[in-house]
Short mmCIF file of C-alpha atoms in Angstrom, two decimals:
data_model
loop_
_atom_site.label_atom_id
_atom_site.label_comp_id
_atom_site.label_asym_id
_atom_site.label_seq_id
_atom_site.Cartn_x
_atom_site.Cartn_y
_atom_site.Cartn_z
CA UNK A 13 105.90 129.65 66.41
CA UNK A 14 106.04 129.07 62.71
CA UNK A 15 108.15 125.92 63.39
CA UNK A 16 105.42 124.88 66.00
CA UNK A 17 102.50 125.37 63.26
CA UNK A 18 104.73 123.47 60.27
CA UNK A 19 105.50 120.61 62.68
CA UNK A 20 101.60 119.94 63.87
CA UNK A 21 101.24 120.84 60.07
CA UNK A 22 103.38 117.43 59.00
CA UNK A 23 101.64 115.24 62.38
CA UNK A 24 98.29 116.07 61.11
CA UNK A 25 99.27 116.05 57.47
CA UNK A 26 101.21 112.46 58.40
CA UNK A 27 97.74 111.09 59.69
CA UNK A 28 95.48 111.95 57.07
CA UNK A 29 97.91 110.54 54.47
CA UNK A 30 98.11 106.70 57.24
CA UNK A 31 94.00 107.04 57.03
CA UNK A 32 93.99 107.81 53.00
CA UNK A 33 96.32 104.70 52.75
CA UNK A 34 94.12 102.60 54.91
CA UNK A 35 91.02 103.45 52.74
CA UNK A 36 91.88 100.13 50.44
CA UNK A 37 92.12 98.16 53.55
CA UNK A 38 89.32 98.94 55.22
CA UNK A 39 87.17 99.52 51.92
CA UNK A 40 84.22 101.00 53.97
CA UNK A 41 84.09 105.25 55.14
CA UNK A 42 84.79 106.40 51.66
CA UNK A 43 82.40 109.15 50.47
CA UNK A 44 81.05 109.35 47.12
CA UNK A 45 81.51 112.88 46.43
CA UNK A 46 85.00 115.08 46.87
CA UNK A 47 84.81 119.16 46.86
CA UNK A 48 87.91 121.05 46.32
CA UNK A 49 87.87 124.75 45.87
CA UNK A 50 88.52 123.88 41.63
CA UNK A 51 85.64 120.94 41.58
CA UNK A 52 83.46 118.66 42.69
CA UNK A 53 83.30 114.98 42.29
CA UNK A 54 80.81 112.96 42.97
CA UNK A 55 80.40 109.08 41.98
CA UNK A 56 76.30 108.29 41.15
CA UNK A 57 74.53 105.25 39.80
CA UNK A 58 71.48 105.37 37.37
CA UNK A 59 69.49 102.43 39.92
CA UNK A 60 69.17 102.20 43.25
CA UNK A 61 70.24 99.27 43.86
CA UNK A 62 72.17 96.12 41.79
CA UNK A 63 70.40 92.81 40.47
CA UNK A 64 72.53 89.30 40.38
CA UNK A 65 73.72 89.35 36.19
CA UNK A 66 72.64 92.17 35.32
CA UNK A 67 74.46 95.81 34.22
CA UNK A 68 74.58 98.42 36.63
CA UNK A 69 75.59 101.79 35.00
CA UNK A 70 77.37 104.16 37.01
CA UNK A 71 78.76 107.06 36.17
CA UNK A 72 81.48 109.71 37.38
CA UNK A 73 80.34 113.24 37.49
CA UNK A 74 82.65 116.30 37.87
CA UNK A 75 81.51 119.93 38.54
CA UNK A 76 83.96 122.47 37.54
CA UNK A 77 84.37 125.89 39.71
CA UNK A 78 83.82 128.94 37.47
CA UNK A 79 86.81 129.22 35.09
CA UNK A 80 88.36 125.42 35.75
CA UNK A 81 88.20 122.82 33.43
CA UNK A 82 89.41 119.29 33.23
CA UNK A 83 90.72 117.52 30.24
CA UNK A 84 89.45 115.24 27.26
CA UNK A 85 91.18 112.15 26.19
CA UNK A 86 93.68 114.05 24.29
CA UNK A 87 94.26 117.28 25.75
CA UNK A 88 95.06 118.96 22.88
CA UNK A 89 97.82 121.67 23.08
CA UNK A 90 98.65 121.29 26.57
CA UNK A 91 96.92 118.88 29.94
CA UNK A 92 96.22 115.80 30.79
CA UNK A 93 93.43 113.82 30.70
CA UNK A 94 92.12 112.16 33.49
CA UNK A 95 92.98 108.55 34.50
CA UNK A 96 90.05 105.88 36.28
CA UNK A 97 90.62 102.88 38.12
CA UNK A 98 87.63 100.66 39.46
CA UNK A 99 88.57 98.81 42.53
CA UNK A 100 85.53 96.10 42.67
CA UNK A 101 84.60 92.95 44.83
CA UNK A 102 85.25 89.55 43.02
CA UNK A 103 83.22 88.87 39.77
CA UNK A 104 82.29 92.29 39.04
CA UNK A 105 83.96 93.44 35.81
CA UNK A 106 84.14 97.13 34.81
CA UNK A 107 83.50 98.42 30.75
CA UNK A 108 85.32 100.86 29.50
CA UNK A 109 84.39 104.22 30.77
CA UNK A 110 83.01 106.70 27.93
CA UNK A 111 84.41 109.54 27.45
CA UNK A 112 81.89 112.52 26.80
CA UNK A 113 82.99 114.61 23.70
CA UNK A 114 85.06 117.45 23.80
CA UNK A 115 84.67 120.96 23.62
CA UNK A 116 87.38 123.77 21.90
CA UNK A 117 88.74 126.22 25.00
CA UNK A 118 90.74 128.42 23.12
CA UNK A 119 93.80 129.78 25.70
CA UNK A 120 96.49 132.22 24.94
CA UNK A 121 97.80 130.67 21.70
CA UNK A 122 96.75 127.34 22.83
CA UNK A 123 93.42 125.46 22.29
CA UNK A 124 93.09 122.62 24.46
CA UNK A 125 89.96 119.83 24.29
CA UNK A 126 87.99 119.53 27.17
CA UNK A 127 85.21 119.74 29.53
CA UNK A 128 84.08 123.51 30.98
CA UNK A 129 80.78 124.10 33.49
CA UNK A 130 80.17 119.40 33.79
CA UNK A 131 80.97 116.27 32.58
CA UNK A 132 80.12 113.11 33.37
CA UNK A 133 81.40 110.08 32.53
CA UNK A 134 80.31 106.51 32.59
CA UNK A 135 80.94 102.93 32.61
CA UNK A 136 78.42 99.66 32.65
CA UNK A 137 79.53 97.40 35.59
CA UNK A 138 78.73 93.85 35.12
CA UNK A 139 76.91 92.42 37.97
CA UNK A 140 77.76 88.00 38.66
CA UNK A 141 75.18 85.92 39.04
CA UNK A 142 76.36 84.70 41.84
CA UNK A 143 75.24 87.65 43.77
CA UNK A 144 72.65 87.07 46.55
CA UNK A 145 69.29 90.06 47.63
CA UNK A 146 70.24 91.59 50.67
CA UNK A 147 73.71 91.42 50.17
CA UNK A 148 75.41 94.73 49.60
CA UNK A 149 78.28 95.51 47.78
CA UNK A 150 80.86 98.32 47.23
CA UNK A 151 81.87 100.43 43.81
CA UNK A 152 85.28 101.88 44.34
CA UNK A 153 86.87 104.36 41.85
CA UNK A 154 89.94 106.35 41.97
CA UNK A 155 90.18 109.30 39.82
CA UNK A 156 92.85 111.88 39.13
CA UNK A 157 93.94 114.15 36.91
CA UNK A 158 94.93 117.78 35.73
CA UNK A 159 92.70 120.78 36.54
CA UNK A 160 93.74 124.00 35.06
CA UNK A 161 92.54 127.74 35.22
CA UNK A 162 93.79 130.53 32.72
CA UNK A 163 96.03 131.18 35.59
CA UNK A 164 97.32 127.57 37.25
CA UNK A 165 97.18 124.32 36.63
CA UNK A 166 96.15 121.74 40.02
CA UNK A 167 96.53 118.01 39.96
CA UNK A 168 93.79 116.52 41.46
CA UNK A 169 92.97 112.87 42.52
CA UNK A 170 90.28 110.89 44.82
CA UNK A 171 89.02 108.03 46.48
CA UNK A 172 85.27 107.61 45.49
CA UNK A 173 82.84 104.68 46.89
CA UNK A 174 79.38 103.62 46.44
CA UNK A 175 77.27 101.04 48.45
CA UNK A 176 74.41 99.48 46.40
CA UNK A 177 71.95 96.52 47.81
CA UNK A 178 71.60 93.20 45.93
CA UNK A 179 67.96 93.20 44.83
CA UNK A 180 65.57 90.18 43.63
CA UNK A 181 63.91 92.09 40.69
CA UNK A 182 65.59 94.52 38.78
CA UNK A 183 66.29 97.47 41.00
CA UNK A 184 64.23 100.93 40.35
CA UNK A 185 66.08 104.52 38.81
CA UNK A 186 67.72 106.58 41.41
CA UNK A 187 65.17 109.17 40.63
CA UNK A 188 67.64 111.94 41.91
CA UNK A 189 70.13 111.29 39.06
CA UNK A 190 68.11 110.46 36.12
CA UNK A 191 68.45 113.81 34.14
CA UNK A 192 71.91 113.71 34.58
CA UNK A 193 72.00 110.84 32.92
CA UNK A 194 70.03 111.42 29.51
CA UNK A 195 72.01 114.57 29.72
CA UNK A 196 75.48 112.67 30.38
CA UNK A 197 73.76 109.89 27.01
CA UNK A 198 73.48 113.09 25.04
CA UNK A 199 77.19 114.38 25.30
CA UNK A 200 77.94 110.32 24.22
CA UNK A 201 79.37 110.81 20.22
CA UNK A 202 77.14 108.02 18.19
CA UNK A 203 78.04 106.08 15.29
CA UNK A 204 76.96 107.78 12.68
CA UNK A 205 74.81 105.20 10.23
CA UNK A 206 74.70 105.86 6.52
CA UNK A 207 77.10 108.55 6.86
CA UNK A 208 80.00 108.12 4.59
CA UNK A 209 83.96 110.29 6.05
CA UNK A 210 86.55 110.33 3.52
CA UNK A 211 89.69 112.19 3.86
CA UNK A 212 92.64 113.36 1.84
CA UNK A 213 96.12 114.60 3.16
CA UNK A 214 97.24 116.76 1.08
CA UNK A 215 100.63 118.80 0.36
CA UNK A 216 99.80 121.78 1.98
CA UNK A 217 99.94 119.95 5.41
CA UNK A 218 96.10 119.85 5.56
CA UNK A 219 93.17 117.20 6.38
CA UNK A 220 90.49 117.49 3.70
CA UNK A 221 87.87 115.82 4.91
CA UNK A 222 84.59 114.91 2.58
CA UNK A 223 81.34 114.54 4.49
CA UNK A 224 78.66 112.83 2.70
CA UNK A 225 75.16 112.72 4.47
CA UNK A 226 72.54 109.73 4.01
CA UNK A 227 70.14 110.68 1.77
CA UNK A 228 67.54 113.24 2.98
CA UNK A 229 69.88 114.71 5.31
CA UNK A 230 71.97 117.54 5.12
CA UNK A 231 75.50 118.17 6.98
CA UNK A 232 75.17 120.16 10.39
CA UNK A 233 76.36 123.90 10.02
CA UNK A 234 79.42 123.88 11.98
CA UNK A 235 81.62 121.04 12.18
CA UNK A 236 84.69 120.46 14.51
CA UNK A 237 87.32 117.43 14.48
CA UNK A 238 88.55 115.70 16.98
CA UNK A 239 91.82 113.59 16.63
CA UNK A 240 91.85 110.63 19.77
CA UNK A 241 95.68 110.96 19.15
CA UNK A 242 97.19 114.27 20.04
CA UNK A 243 100.04 114.88 17.10
CA UNK A 244 97.16 114.06 14.38
CA UNK A 245 96.11 117.54 12.99
CA UNK A 246 96.77 121.42 15.05
CA UNK A 247 94.37 122.21 17.69
CA UNK A 248 95.17 125.56 17.64
CA UNK A 249 94.46 125.99 13.74
CA UNK A 250 90.90 127.14 12.46
CA UNK A 251 88.76 124.43 10.72
CA UNK A 252 86.86 125.48 7.31
CA UNK A 253 83.46 123.89 6.64
CA UNK A 254 82.90 124.27 3.01
CA UNK A 255 79.23 123.75 2.08
CA UNK A 256 78.85 121.20 -0.66
CA UNK A 257 78.88 122.23 -4.31
CA UNK A 258 78.28 120.63 -7.80
CA UNK A 259 80.00 116.91 -7.85
CA UNK A 260 82.06 117.42 -4.29
CA UNK A 261 80.62 116.72 -1.02
CA UNK A 262 80.37 119.21 1.87
CA UNK A 263 84.19 119.21 2.67
CA UNK A 264 85.97 119.85 6.16
CA UNK A 265 89.50 121.81 5.96
CA UNK A 266 91.46 120.82 9.11
CA UNK A 267 95.58 121.69 9.25
CA UNK A 268 97.83 118.62 9.71
CA UNK A 269 100.26 118.05 12.89
CA UNK A 270 103.65 116.77 12.31
CA UNK A 271 102.24 112.99 12.85
CA UNK A 272 103.17 111.54 9.18
CA UNK A 273 99.64 110.75 7.84
CA UNK A 274 98.23 107.03 8.84
CA UNK A 275 95.99 105.30 6.75
CA UNK A 276 92.85 106.31 9.06
CA UNK A 277 92.01 108.96 10.92
CA UNK A 278 89.98 108.52 14.12
CA UNK A 279 88.43 110.68 16.24
CA UNK A 280 85.24 112.61 17.37
CA UNK A 281 83.23 114.92 14.79
CA UNK A 282 80.97 117.61 16.68
CA UNK A 283 77.98 119.13 14.64
CA UNK A 284 75.81 121.93 15.67
CA UNK A 285 72.45 120.40 14.68
CA UNK A 286 73.30 116.32 14.66
CA UNK A 287 73.44 113.63 13.00
CA UNK A 288 69.90 113.03 12.69
CA UNK A 289 67.36 111.25 11.97
CA UNK A 290 65.88 109.00 14.49
CA UNK A 291 67.71 107.13 16.42
CA UNK A 292 70.38 109.46 16.82
CA UNK A 293 68.85 112.88 15.83
CA UNK A 294 70.18 115.66 18.60
CA UNK A 295 73.14 113.89 19.12
CA UNK A 296 75.70 116.65 18.92
CA UNK A 297 78.80 114.21 18.22
CA UNK A 298 79.62 111.28 16.19
CA UNK A 299 82.81 108.81 16.74
CA UNK A 300 84.31 107.85 12.82
CA UNK A 301 87.44 105.76 11.42
CA UNK A 302 87.80 107.86 8.30
CA UNK A 303 89.92 106.33 5.90
CA UNK A 304 92.97 108.68 4.47
CA UNK A 305 94.40 109.02 0.81
CA UNK A 306 97.56 110.88 0.35
CA UNK A 307 98.22 113.17 -2.49
CA UNK B 17 78.87 143.08 72.07
CA UNK B 18 81.09 142.63 75.21
CA UNK B 19 84.22 143.75 76.42
CA UNK B 20 85.69 140.75 75.31
CA UNK B 21 84.46 140.65 71.72
CA UNK B 22 85.63 144.56 71.52
CA UNK B 23 89.35 142.71 72.27
CA UNK B 24 89.32 139.77 70.45
CA UNK B 25 88.03 142.08 67.34
CA UNK B 26 91.14 145.02 68.15
CA UNK B 27 93.44 141.91 68.44
CA UNK B 28 92.54 140.22 65.00
CA UNK B 29 93.23 143.72 63.56
CA UNK B 30 96.25 144.53 64.51
CA UNK B 31 97.15 141.05 63.49
CA UNK B 32 96.00 142.53 60.40
CA UNK B 33 97.52 145.50 60.28
CA UNK B 34 101.16 144.20 61.45
CA UNK B 35 100.76 141.75 58.82
CA UNK B 36 100.31 144.20 56.40
CA UNK B 37 102.87 146.79 57.41
CA UNK B 38 105.77 143.64 57.96
CA UNK B 39 105.15 142.89 54.29
CA UNK B 40 104.87 146.15 52.78
CA UNK B 41 108.72 146.67 54.55
CA UNK B 42 109.97 143.38 54.55
CA UNK B 43 113.55 143.15 54.00
CA UNK B 44 113.63 139.75 52.53
CA UNK B 45 110.89 140.73 49.72
CA UNK B 46 112.56 143.57 48.06
CA UNK B 47 110.40 145.40 44.95
CA UNK B 48 110.43 143.39 42.52
CA UNK B 49 112.62 145.25 39.73
CA UNK B 50 111.03 146.30 36.80
CA UNK B 51 111.94 143.19 34.07
CA UNK B 52 114.37 144.54 31.21
CA UNK B 53 112.28 144.83 28.12
CA UNK B 54 112.95 141.54 26.09
CA UNK B 55 114.30 141.99 22.56
CA UNK B 56 113.54 138.97 19.78
CA UNK B 57 113.56 139.45 16.05
CA UNK B 58 109.84 139.46 15.31
CA UNK B 59 108.34 142.42 16.42
CA UNK B 60 104.57 142.35 17.01
CA UNK B 61 102.57 144.11 15.27
CA UNK B 62 100.41 145.15 18.48
CA UNK B 63 103.10 145.17 21.93
CA UNK B 64 100.12 144.61 23.88
CA UNK B 65 99.36 140.84 21.89
CA UNK B 66 102.64 139.78 20.82
CA UNK B 67 102.61 137.69 18.04
CA UNK B 68 102.39 133.57 18.10
CA UNK B 69 105.92 132.62 15.51
CA UNK B 70 106.74 129.05 16.42
CA UNK B 71 110.37 127.66 14.83
CA UNK B 72 110.87 125.14 12.52
CA UNK B 73 113.40 122.39 12.99
CA UNK B 74 116.08 122.96 10.37
CA UNK B 75 115.92 126.62 10.75
CA UNK B 76 117.67 129.17 12.92
CA UNK B 77 116.67 129.77 15.89
CA UNK B 78 115.41 133.47 16.75
CA UNK B 79 117.18 135.42 18.78
CA UNK B 80 116.66 136.94 21.74
CA UNK B 81 117.93 138.16 24.93
CA UNK B 82 116.72 138.25 28.30
CA UNK B 83 117.34 138.90 32.00
CA UNK B 84 117.68 135.88 34.59
CA UNK B 85 116.99 135.91 38.56
CA UNK B 86 119.41 138.66 39.30
CA UNK B 87 119.01 140.84 36.60
CA UNK B 88 121.85 139.44 34.37
CA UNK B 89 121.18 140.04 30.71
CA UNK B 90 121.81 136.95 28.22
CA UNK B 91 121.37 136.47 24.47
CA UNK B 92 120.83 133.90 22.03
CA UNK B 93 123.51 135.36 20.20
CA UNK B 94 125.94 135.23 22.81
CA UNK B 95 125.66 131.37 23.20
CA UNK B 96 126.28 131.08 19.27
CA UNK B 97 128.94 127.94 18.68
CA UNK B 98 127.24 126.16 21.68
CA UNK B 99 124.59 124.16 21.93
CA UNK B 100 121.99 125.56 23.42
CA UNK B 101 118.66 123.95 25.51
CA UNK B 102 115.78 126.06 26.04
CA UNK B 103 113.54 124.98 28.56
CA UNK B 104 110.17 126.74 29.63
CA UNK B 105 109.19 126.39 33.51
CA UNK B 106 106.89 127.11 36.15
CA UNK B 107 108.22 125.47 39.39
CA UNK B 108 104.33 125.14 40.04
CA UNK B 109 103.43 123.58 37.40
CA UNK B 110 102.88 119.22 38.00
CA UNK B 111 104.49 118.56 34.99
CA UNK B 112 107.45 120.43 36.21
CA UNK B 113 107.27 119.40 39.49
CA UNK B 114 107.21 115.99 38.16
CA UNK B 115 110.31 116.33 36.66
CA UNK B 116 111.98 118.00 39.32
CA UNK B 117 111.24 116.45 42.05
CA UNK B 118 112.43 112.71 40.48
CA UNK B 119 115.47 114.58 40.03
CA UNK B 120 114.97 114.54 36.41
CA UNK B 121 115.57 117.95 35.76
CA UNK B 122 118.92 118.88 37.48
CA UNK B 123 120.16 115.57 36.44
CA UNK B 124 119.57 116.60 32.74
CA UNK B 125 121.27 120.08 33.35
CA UNK B 126 124.31 118.43 35.22
CA UNK B 127 125.37 116.19 32.89
CA UNK B 128 125.03 118.83 29.51
CA UNK B 129 126.26 122.04 31.39
CA UNK B 130 129.05 119.93 32.53
CA UNK B 131 129.43 119.35 28.66
CA UNK B 132 129.47 122.80 28.09
CA UNK B 133 125.75 122.87 26.87
CA UNK B 134 124.15 126.06 27.70
CA UNK B 135 120.73 125.43 29.28
CA UNK B 136 118.02 128.20 30.21
CA UNK B 137 115.02 127.80 31.71
CA UNK B 138 112.76 130.21 30.69
CA UNK B 139 109.93 130.97 32.49
CA UNK B 140 107.04 133.23 30.73
CA UNK B 141 104.45 133.40 33.64
CA UNK B 142 102.25 136.96 33.40
CA UNK B 143 102.90 138.49 37.06
CA UNK B 144 100.05 136.90 39.20
CA UNK B 145 99.60 133.82 37.21
CA UNK B 146 100.98 130.24 38.17
CA UNK B 147 104.97 130.10 38.19
CA UNK B 148 105.63 134.55 38.40
CA UNK B 149 108.24 134.28 41.36
CA UNK B 150 109.74 137.05 42.68
CA UNK B 151 113.33 136.99 41.76
CA UNK B 152 114.43 136.17 45.52
CA UNK B 153 111.89 133.20 45.72
CA UNK B 154 113.13 131.95 42.63
CA UNK B 155 116.60 132.04 43.94
CA UNK B 156 115.84 130.27 46.99
CA UNK B 157 113.21 127.46 44.94
CA UNK B 158 116.77 127.07 42.70
CA UNK B 159 118.93 126.48 45.56
CA UNK B 160 116.55 124.13 47.59
CA UNK B 161 115.85 122.19 44.75
CA UNK B 162 119.59 122.44 43.33
CA UNK B 163 118.66 124.15 39.42
CA UNK B 164 122.11 123.14 37.51
CA UNK B 165 120.61 124.91 34.29
CA UNK B 166 123.47 127.68 33.50
CA UNK B 167 120.46 130.18 34.46
CA UNK B 168 116.80 130.71 34.71
CA UNK B 169 115.82 133.57 32.13
CA UNK B 170 112.45 135.37 32.99
CA UNK B 171 110.10 136.19 29.71
CA UNK B 172 106.67 138.15 32.33
CA UNK B 173 105.82 139.46 28.81
CA UNK B 174 105.90 136.19 27.03
CA UNK B 175 107.33 137.91 23.89
CA UNK B 176 109.95 135.07 23.98
CA UNK B 177 107.44 132.22 24.77
CA UNK B 178 105.12 133.19 22.35
CA UNK B 179 108.40 133.91 19.47
CA UNK B 180 108.91 130.03 20.18
CA UNK B 181 105.12 129.28 20.36
CA UNK B 182 105.62 127.28 23.51
CA UNK B 183 103.06 125.91 24.63
CA UNK B 184 103.57 123.72 27.61
CA UNK B 185 105.78 123.64 30.91
CA UNK B 186 108.01 122.25 30.31
CA UNK B 187 108.26 122.89 26.56
CA UNK B 188 112.03 122.25 25.07
CA UNK B 189 114.08 123.21 21.97
CA UNK B 190 117.15 122.14 21.46
CA UNK B 191 119.93 124.17 18.95
CA UNK B 192 123.31 123.17 17.47
CA UNK B 193 126.16 125.33 17.74
CA UNK B 194 125.46 126.58 14.29
CA UNK B 195 122.35 128.15 15.50
CA UNK B 196 119.73 125.74 14.47
CA UNK B 197 116.72 124.06 15.72
CA UNK B 198 117.06 120.40 15.88
CA UNK B 199 114.40 119.17 18.36
CA UNK B 200 111.33 120.58 19.75
CA UNK B 201 108.95 119.28 21.92
CA UNK B 202 108.93 117.18 25.00
CA UNK B 203 111.19 116.41 27.67
CA UNK B 204 110.75 112.41 26.88
CA UNK B 205 107.48 109.51 26.19
CA UNK B 206 105.17 109.34 29.30
CA UNK B 207 102.77 112.07 28.75
CA UNK B 208 101.99 111.77 32.85
CA UNK B 209 102.27 113.84 36.33
CA UNK B 210 103.72 110.64 38.03
CA UNK B 211 107.60 110.83 38.24
CA UNK B 212 107.70 107.09 38.55
CA UNK B 213 107.40 107.50 34.68
CA UNK B 214 110.40 108.80 34.04
CA UNK B 215 112.44 105.59 34.19
CA UNK B 216 110.02 104.13 31.80
CA UNK B 217 110.35 107.16 29.43
CA UNK B 218 111.90 107.28 26.18
CA UNK B 219 114.40 110.61 27.44
CA UNK B 220 113.75 112.79 23.84
CA UNK B 221 116.34 115.36 24.81
CA UNK B 222 118.97 113.38 26.31
CA UNK B 223 119.48 111.16 23.49
CA UNK B 224 119.73 114.17 21.18
CA UNK B 225 121.80 115.96 23.06
CA UNK B 226 124.43 112.53 23.57
CA UNK B 227 124.49 112.16 19.81
CA UNK B 228 124.64 116.01 18.91
CA UNK B 229 127.96 116.57 21.48
CA UNK B 230 128.87 112.97 19.97
CA UNK B 231 128.58 114.42 16.22
CA UNK B 232 126.53 111.96 15.36
CA UNK B 233 123.05 112.10 13.39
CA UNK B 234 120.35 113.70 15.51
CA UNK B 235 117.94 110.82 16.83
CA UNK B 236 114.22 111.27 15.40
CA UNK B 237 112.17 112.06 16.62
CA UNK B 238 113.27 115.28 16.51
CA UNK B 239 109.55 116.92 16.56
CA UNK B 240 106.68 115.75 19.36
CA UNK B 241 104.08 116.75 21.15
CA UNK B 242 105.17 118.88 24.28
CA UNK B 243 103.11 117.89 27.34
CA UNK B 244 102.51 119.83 30.06
CA UNK B 245 100.50 122.50 31.70
CA UNK B 246 99.82 125.57 29.14
CA UNK B 247 102.28 127.97 29.17
CA UNK B 248 100.64 130.85 31.83
CA UNK B 249 101.06 134.12 29.44
#
């Protein structure tokens, strides 16, 4: 009985695998949404169509089920970032995927950098001028990665596809996703105009990151540094923000990882209250490339 | 409700009851023996939450003893004079699967245990969490994937895992015959779950053991960021 069932499952599995393998050939029939017990993945477009020669912003929206998380490009102490692969019609070009800044998720004896709740990864696709109004074109994204809870880690992978019409006029916004795109942009690290960051690698295995705001502004109340590379700092060590004192700017003290300090420390600085003023007011994070002096 | 409904309901109930009873008396699944208490040199202050210690290269590896899947106790002290590899594992973690499904882990285990290296796979998954298996299942899965480690040691309290600050599965430590930690970190250089990457990666642990056994200096890097699932403490 059990053997029979196993054989049937194998046959069914083979058929499903064949169907999945045939996907790229057929280039149709792929869903825009895949949902598992751990995550819901949806490919969305900011506009209802595409115009010749114009950029088109799409996003992969991940909604994590309670208790599950995915990882930032530097996953921290464990885990693995997702990978995104676009398959586009001839002449279309995908830009870099823009990653939302992560949150620090402490686990048992370790800290990972990732996402809980939901995350939107944005990407701008350049539509070639050669497309003709009335045509329809498909954007395919293959996404894979790792999802973990406190109890388990599971791989995930999905092939998602969106088909949009070419319009002569600039296409209308897709009202369903405006809020998501607005929130998604809010979670991208900004560019810190006028701020000065300087790091000193000290003999006690720390980085002291001096943060000088532009005139009239102040350093956010809580600041956390997330490096782009995995062994630059110790993810599980607390980071301490020393308020500015006489002759010294606010300083974030971060415990170094075992990688030797390089000339620059690259990553994202998050800060409650943002790195204002306009045009980046409210941005919760800035992308930084901090010169390092070793002492 | 019709008679047919009642009949189906009764049948379903019977199936459930028989499944539960079968589970309770299943001779293939003996009750899990209480795990022997691991003993470690660094005693945590709060036994409910063992301290995270961590080890440094060049320092003496903290001693411990743990039971294997047959209940036999293995102690680091008894391995004195031999090269020792500690491999944190969780057979259901996708990163661990990469190295067992490709045969890479078994190949490393076989290659070096044949040269006298003690290779211990250690599982620190807590009961109920991924990777925690009953001893019989351990034995079945070890046989099925032709594991060639000296032994698989069970650390369900996570005490030894925290003593070494094992962060991921896999996470590897290499200890020389003097009992000194000479390498800790990733098995190789490519953080992925794709078995095809094994052949492309720099095999850190293999290089360390080959150099060590040949009496040569341990090649850099001797410390790398381990990659894998978090240890399911």
